[in-house]
Short mmCIF file of C-alpha atoms in Angstrom, two decimals:
data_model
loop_
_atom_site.label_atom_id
_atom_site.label_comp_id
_atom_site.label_asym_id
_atom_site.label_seq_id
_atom_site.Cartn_x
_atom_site.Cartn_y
_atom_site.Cartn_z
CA UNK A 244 35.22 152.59 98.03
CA UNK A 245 38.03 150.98 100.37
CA UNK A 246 36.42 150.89 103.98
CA UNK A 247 39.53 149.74 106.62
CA UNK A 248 37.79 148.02 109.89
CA UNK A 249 40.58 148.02 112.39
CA UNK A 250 39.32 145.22 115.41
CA UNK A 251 40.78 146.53 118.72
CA UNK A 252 37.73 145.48 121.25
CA UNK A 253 40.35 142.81 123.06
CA UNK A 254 41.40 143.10 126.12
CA UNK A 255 44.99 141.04 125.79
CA UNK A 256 44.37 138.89 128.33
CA UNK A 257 46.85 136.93 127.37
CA UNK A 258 49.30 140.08 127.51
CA UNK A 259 49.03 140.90 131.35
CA UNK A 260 49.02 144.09 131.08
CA UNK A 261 46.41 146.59 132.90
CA UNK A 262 45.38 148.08 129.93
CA UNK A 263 44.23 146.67 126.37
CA UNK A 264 47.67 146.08 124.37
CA UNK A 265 46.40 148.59 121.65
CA UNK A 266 46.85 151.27 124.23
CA UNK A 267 50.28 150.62 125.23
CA UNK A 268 53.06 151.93 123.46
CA UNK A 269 55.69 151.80 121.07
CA UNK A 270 58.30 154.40 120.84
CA UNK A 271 56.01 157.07 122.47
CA UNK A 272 53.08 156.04 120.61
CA UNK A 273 50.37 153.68 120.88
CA UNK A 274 49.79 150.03 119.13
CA UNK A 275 45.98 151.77 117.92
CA UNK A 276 47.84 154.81 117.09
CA UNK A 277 50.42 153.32 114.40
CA UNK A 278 47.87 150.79 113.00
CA UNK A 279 44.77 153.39 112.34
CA UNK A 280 48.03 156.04 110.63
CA UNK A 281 49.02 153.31 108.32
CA UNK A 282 45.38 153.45 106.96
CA UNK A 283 44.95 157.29 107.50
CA UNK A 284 48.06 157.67 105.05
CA UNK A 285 47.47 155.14 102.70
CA UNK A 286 45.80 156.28 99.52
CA UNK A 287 43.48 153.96 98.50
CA UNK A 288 41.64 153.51 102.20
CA UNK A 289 38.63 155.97 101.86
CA UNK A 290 37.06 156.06 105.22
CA UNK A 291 38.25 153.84 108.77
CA UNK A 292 36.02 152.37 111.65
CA UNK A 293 37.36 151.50 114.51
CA UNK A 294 35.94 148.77 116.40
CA UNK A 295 36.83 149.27 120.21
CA UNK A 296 36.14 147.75 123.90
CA UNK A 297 33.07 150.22 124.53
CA UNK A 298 35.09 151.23 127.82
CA UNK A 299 37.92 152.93 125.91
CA UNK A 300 35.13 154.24 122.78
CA UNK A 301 35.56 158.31 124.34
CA UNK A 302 39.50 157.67 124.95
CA UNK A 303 39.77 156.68 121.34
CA UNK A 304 36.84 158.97 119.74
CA UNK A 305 39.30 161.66 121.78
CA UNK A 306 42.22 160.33 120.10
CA UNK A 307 40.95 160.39 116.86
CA UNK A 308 40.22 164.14 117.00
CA UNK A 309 43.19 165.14 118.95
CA UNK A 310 45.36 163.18 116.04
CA UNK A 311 43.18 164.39 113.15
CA UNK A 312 42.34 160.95 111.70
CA UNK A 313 40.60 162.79 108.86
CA UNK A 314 39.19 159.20 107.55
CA UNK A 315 37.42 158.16 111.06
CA UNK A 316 34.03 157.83 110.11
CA UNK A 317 33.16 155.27 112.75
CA UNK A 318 33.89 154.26 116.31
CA UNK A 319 31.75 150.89 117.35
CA UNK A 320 31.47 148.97 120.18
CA UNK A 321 32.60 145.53 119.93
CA UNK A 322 31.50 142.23 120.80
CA UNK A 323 33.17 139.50 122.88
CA UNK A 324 34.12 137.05 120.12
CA UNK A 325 36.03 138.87 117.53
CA UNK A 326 33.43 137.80 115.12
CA UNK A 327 31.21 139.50 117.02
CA UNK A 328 32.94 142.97 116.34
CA UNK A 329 33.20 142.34 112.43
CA UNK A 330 29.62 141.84 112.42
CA UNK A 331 28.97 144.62 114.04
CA UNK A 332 30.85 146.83 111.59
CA UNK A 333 29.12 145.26 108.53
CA UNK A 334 25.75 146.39 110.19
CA UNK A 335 26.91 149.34 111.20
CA UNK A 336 27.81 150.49 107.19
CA UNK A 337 24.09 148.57 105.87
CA UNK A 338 22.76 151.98 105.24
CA UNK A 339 25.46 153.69 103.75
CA UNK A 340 25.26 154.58 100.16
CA UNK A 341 26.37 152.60 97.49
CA UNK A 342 27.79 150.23 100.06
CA UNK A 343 26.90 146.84 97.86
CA UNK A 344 30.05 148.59 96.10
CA UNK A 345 32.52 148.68 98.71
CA UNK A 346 35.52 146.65 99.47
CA UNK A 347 35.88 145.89 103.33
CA UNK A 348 39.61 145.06 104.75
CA UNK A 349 39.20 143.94 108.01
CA UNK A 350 42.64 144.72 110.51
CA UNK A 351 43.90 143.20 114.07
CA UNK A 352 44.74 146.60 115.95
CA UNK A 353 47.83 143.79 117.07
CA UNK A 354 48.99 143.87 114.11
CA UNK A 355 50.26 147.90 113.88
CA UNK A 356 53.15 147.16 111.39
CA UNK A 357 51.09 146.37 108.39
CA UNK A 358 53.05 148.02 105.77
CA UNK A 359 51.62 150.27 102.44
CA UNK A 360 52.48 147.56 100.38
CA UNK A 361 50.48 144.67 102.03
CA UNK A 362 47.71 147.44 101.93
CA UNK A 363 48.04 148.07 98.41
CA UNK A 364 48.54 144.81 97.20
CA UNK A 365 45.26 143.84 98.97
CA UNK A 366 43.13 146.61 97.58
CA UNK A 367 44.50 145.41 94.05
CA UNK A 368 43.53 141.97 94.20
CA UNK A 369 40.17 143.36 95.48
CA UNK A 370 39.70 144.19 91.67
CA UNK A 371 39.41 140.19 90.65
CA UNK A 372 38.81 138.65 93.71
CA UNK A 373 36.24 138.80 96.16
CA UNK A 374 37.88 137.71 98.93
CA UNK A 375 41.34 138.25 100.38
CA UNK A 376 43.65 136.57 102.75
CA UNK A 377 46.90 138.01 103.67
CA UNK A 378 49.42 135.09 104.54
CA UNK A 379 52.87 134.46 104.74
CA UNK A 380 55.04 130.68 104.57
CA UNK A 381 55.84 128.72 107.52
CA UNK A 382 59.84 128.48 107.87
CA UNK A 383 59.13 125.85 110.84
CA UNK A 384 58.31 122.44 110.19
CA UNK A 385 54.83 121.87 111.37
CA UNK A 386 53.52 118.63 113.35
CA UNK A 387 50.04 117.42 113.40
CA UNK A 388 50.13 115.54 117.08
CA UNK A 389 47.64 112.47 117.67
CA UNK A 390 44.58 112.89 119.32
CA UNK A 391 46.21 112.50 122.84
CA UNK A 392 48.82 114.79 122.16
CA UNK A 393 51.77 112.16 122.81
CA UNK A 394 52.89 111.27 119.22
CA UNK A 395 52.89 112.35 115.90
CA UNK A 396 50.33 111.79 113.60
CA UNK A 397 52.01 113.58 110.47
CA UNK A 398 54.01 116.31 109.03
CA UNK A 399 52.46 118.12 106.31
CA UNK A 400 54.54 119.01 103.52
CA UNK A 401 55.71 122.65 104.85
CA UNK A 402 55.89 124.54 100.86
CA UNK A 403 52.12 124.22 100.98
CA UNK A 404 51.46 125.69 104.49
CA UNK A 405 51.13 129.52 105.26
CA UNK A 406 50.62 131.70 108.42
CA UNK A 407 47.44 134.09 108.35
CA UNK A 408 47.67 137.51 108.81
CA UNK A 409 45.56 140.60 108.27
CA UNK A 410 43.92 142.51 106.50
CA UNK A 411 41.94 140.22 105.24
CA UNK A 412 39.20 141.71 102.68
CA UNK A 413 36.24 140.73 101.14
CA UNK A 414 33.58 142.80 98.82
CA UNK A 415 31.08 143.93 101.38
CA UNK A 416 28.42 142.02 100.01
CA UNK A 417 30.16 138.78 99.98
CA UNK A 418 31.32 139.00 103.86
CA UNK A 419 27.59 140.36 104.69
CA UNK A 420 26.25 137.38 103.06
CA UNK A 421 28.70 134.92 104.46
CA UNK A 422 27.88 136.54 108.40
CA UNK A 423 24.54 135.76 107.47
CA UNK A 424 24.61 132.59 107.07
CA UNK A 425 26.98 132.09 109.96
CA UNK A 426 24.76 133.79 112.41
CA UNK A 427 22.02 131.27 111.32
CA UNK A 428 24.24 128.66 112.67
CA UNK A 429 24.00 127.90 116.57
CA UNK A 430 26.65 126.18 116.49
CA UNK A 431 29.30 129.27 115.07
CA UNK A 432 32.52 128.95 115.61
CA UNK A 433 35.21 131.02 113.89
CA UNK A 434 38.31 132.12 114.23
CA UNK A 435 38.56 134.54 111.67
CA UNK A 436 36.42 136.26 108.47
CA UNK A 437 38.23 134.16 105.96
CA UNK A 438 37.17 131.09 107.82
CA UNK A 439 33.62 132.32 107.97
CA UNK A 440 33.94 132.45 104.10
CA UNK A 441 35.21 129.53 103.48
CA UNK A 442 32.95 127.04 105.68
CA UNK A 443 29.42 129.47 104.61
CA UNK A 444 30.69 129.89 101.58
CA UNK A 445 32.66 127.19 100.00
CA UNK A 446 32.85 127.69 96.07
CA UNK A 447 34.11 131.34 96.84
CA UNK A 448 38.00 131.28 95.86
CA UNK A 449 40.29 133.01 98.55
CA UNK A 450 42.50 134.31 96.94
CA UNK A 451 46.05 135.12 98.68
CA UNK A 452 48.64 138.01 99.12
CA UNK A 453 51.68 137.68 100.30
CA UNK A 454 52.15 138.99 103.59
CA UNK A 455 55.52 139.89 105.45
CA UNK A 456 57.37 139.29 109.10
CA UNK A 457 57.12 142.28 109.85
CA UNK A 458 53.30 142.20 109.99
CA UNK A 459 53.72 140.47 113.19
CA UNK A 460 50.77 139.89 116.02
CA UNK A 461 51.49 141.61 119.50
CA UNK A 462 50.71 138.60 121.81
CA UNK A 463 53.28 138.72 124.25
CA UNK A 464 55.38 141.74 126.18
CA UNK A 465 58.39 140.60 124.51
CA UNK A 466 56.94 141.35 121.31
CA UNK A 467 57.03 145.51 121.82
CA UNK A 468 60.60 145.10 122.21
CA UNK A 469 60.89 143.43 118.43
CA UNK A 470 57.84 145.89 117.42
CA UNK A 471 60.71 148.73 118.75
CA UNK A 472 63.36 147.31 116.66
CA UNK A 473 61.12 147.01 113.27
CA UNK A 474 60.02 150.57 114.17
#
């Protein structure tokens, strides 16, 4: 079983907007809109939560029955660190059935132009890997600044660096394990489930699919205008 987690509890404060960025819209429909369809039609996602600011839970439980998002199962509240909201999604699934056999891909509602091939490509590596980053090379030269910020301290070799995306998946058991042991840890601090993996759970390989540009991250308003184009 392929569960999709789609994280859209943000607010976009960095956005400016009045309203959460994954209710504005693109092309007459919203950012939450074309990133829960691109799960609802894919073939291998069996069921969908949606992880939501509890102030908009009714306006998107109403959207998901007004839209007919058949694979809904779930719409949670989520917390105010976006690890927060992925733990709150693996407890909300503890008591399912057979769920030490699920797979768990874990979405940005930012990022609404994840394409069927990033999805499928992730649920396939799901079948030898237990955890999944979705990432895609850096065309930019990258500096790593001294501590003060004023010089350079080095550039990394650019063919080995990558930019993260999502979905990023994990076997349900693995990611519950890692949160455990993270939440044990005062001093959490995480920017992402892969990174929770890695530092809780170091010998576990992360393995890595090739993203696309496409699968960009609406930060700022001048993004919906690209997101229009790719549309």
């Amino acid at each position: 079983m392929n569960i999709a987690v789609i994280l859209a509890g943000g607010i976009g404060s960095r956005f400016g907007s009045s309203l959460p960025k994954q209710f504005l819209k693109i092309k007459n429909r919203t950012v939450l809109e074309i990133c829960v369809e691109a799960f609802q039609k894919n073939s291998g996602i069996d069921e969908i939560a949606i992880v939501m600011n509890e102030a908009y839970i009714e306006t998107t439980k109403k959207m998901a029955k007004d839209l007919q998002w058949s694979k809904v199962t779930k719409i949670l509240s989520g917390g105010k660190e976006r690890y927060e909201s992925s733990v709150n999604a693996i407890k909300a699934f503890a008591e399912k059935p057979e769920i030490d056999a699920a797979n768990f891909l874990i979405h940005d509602a930012a990022r609404p132009l994840v394409t069927q091939r990033i999805i499928n490509d992730t649920i396939a590596a799901l079948e030898k890997n237990s955890a999944i980053m979705v990432a895609i090379p850096t065309t930019d030269t990258i500096l790593e600044l001294s501590s003060d910020k004023a010089s350079i301290k080095n550039i990394p070799d650019r063919s080995f660096l990558y930019r993260c995306q999502t979905p990023q998946a994990f076997k349900y058991t693995l990611i519950k394990n890692a949160y455990e042991l993270a939440l044990a840890d005062e001093s959490i601090q995480a920017t992402d489930d892969c990174g929770i993996v890695r530092k809780y759970l170091p010998d576990v390989k992360i393995h890595v699919v090739l993203g696309e540009e496409r699968n960009m991250k609406l930060t700022y308003p001048d993004d919906i205008k690209i997101m229009e184009v790719l549309l």
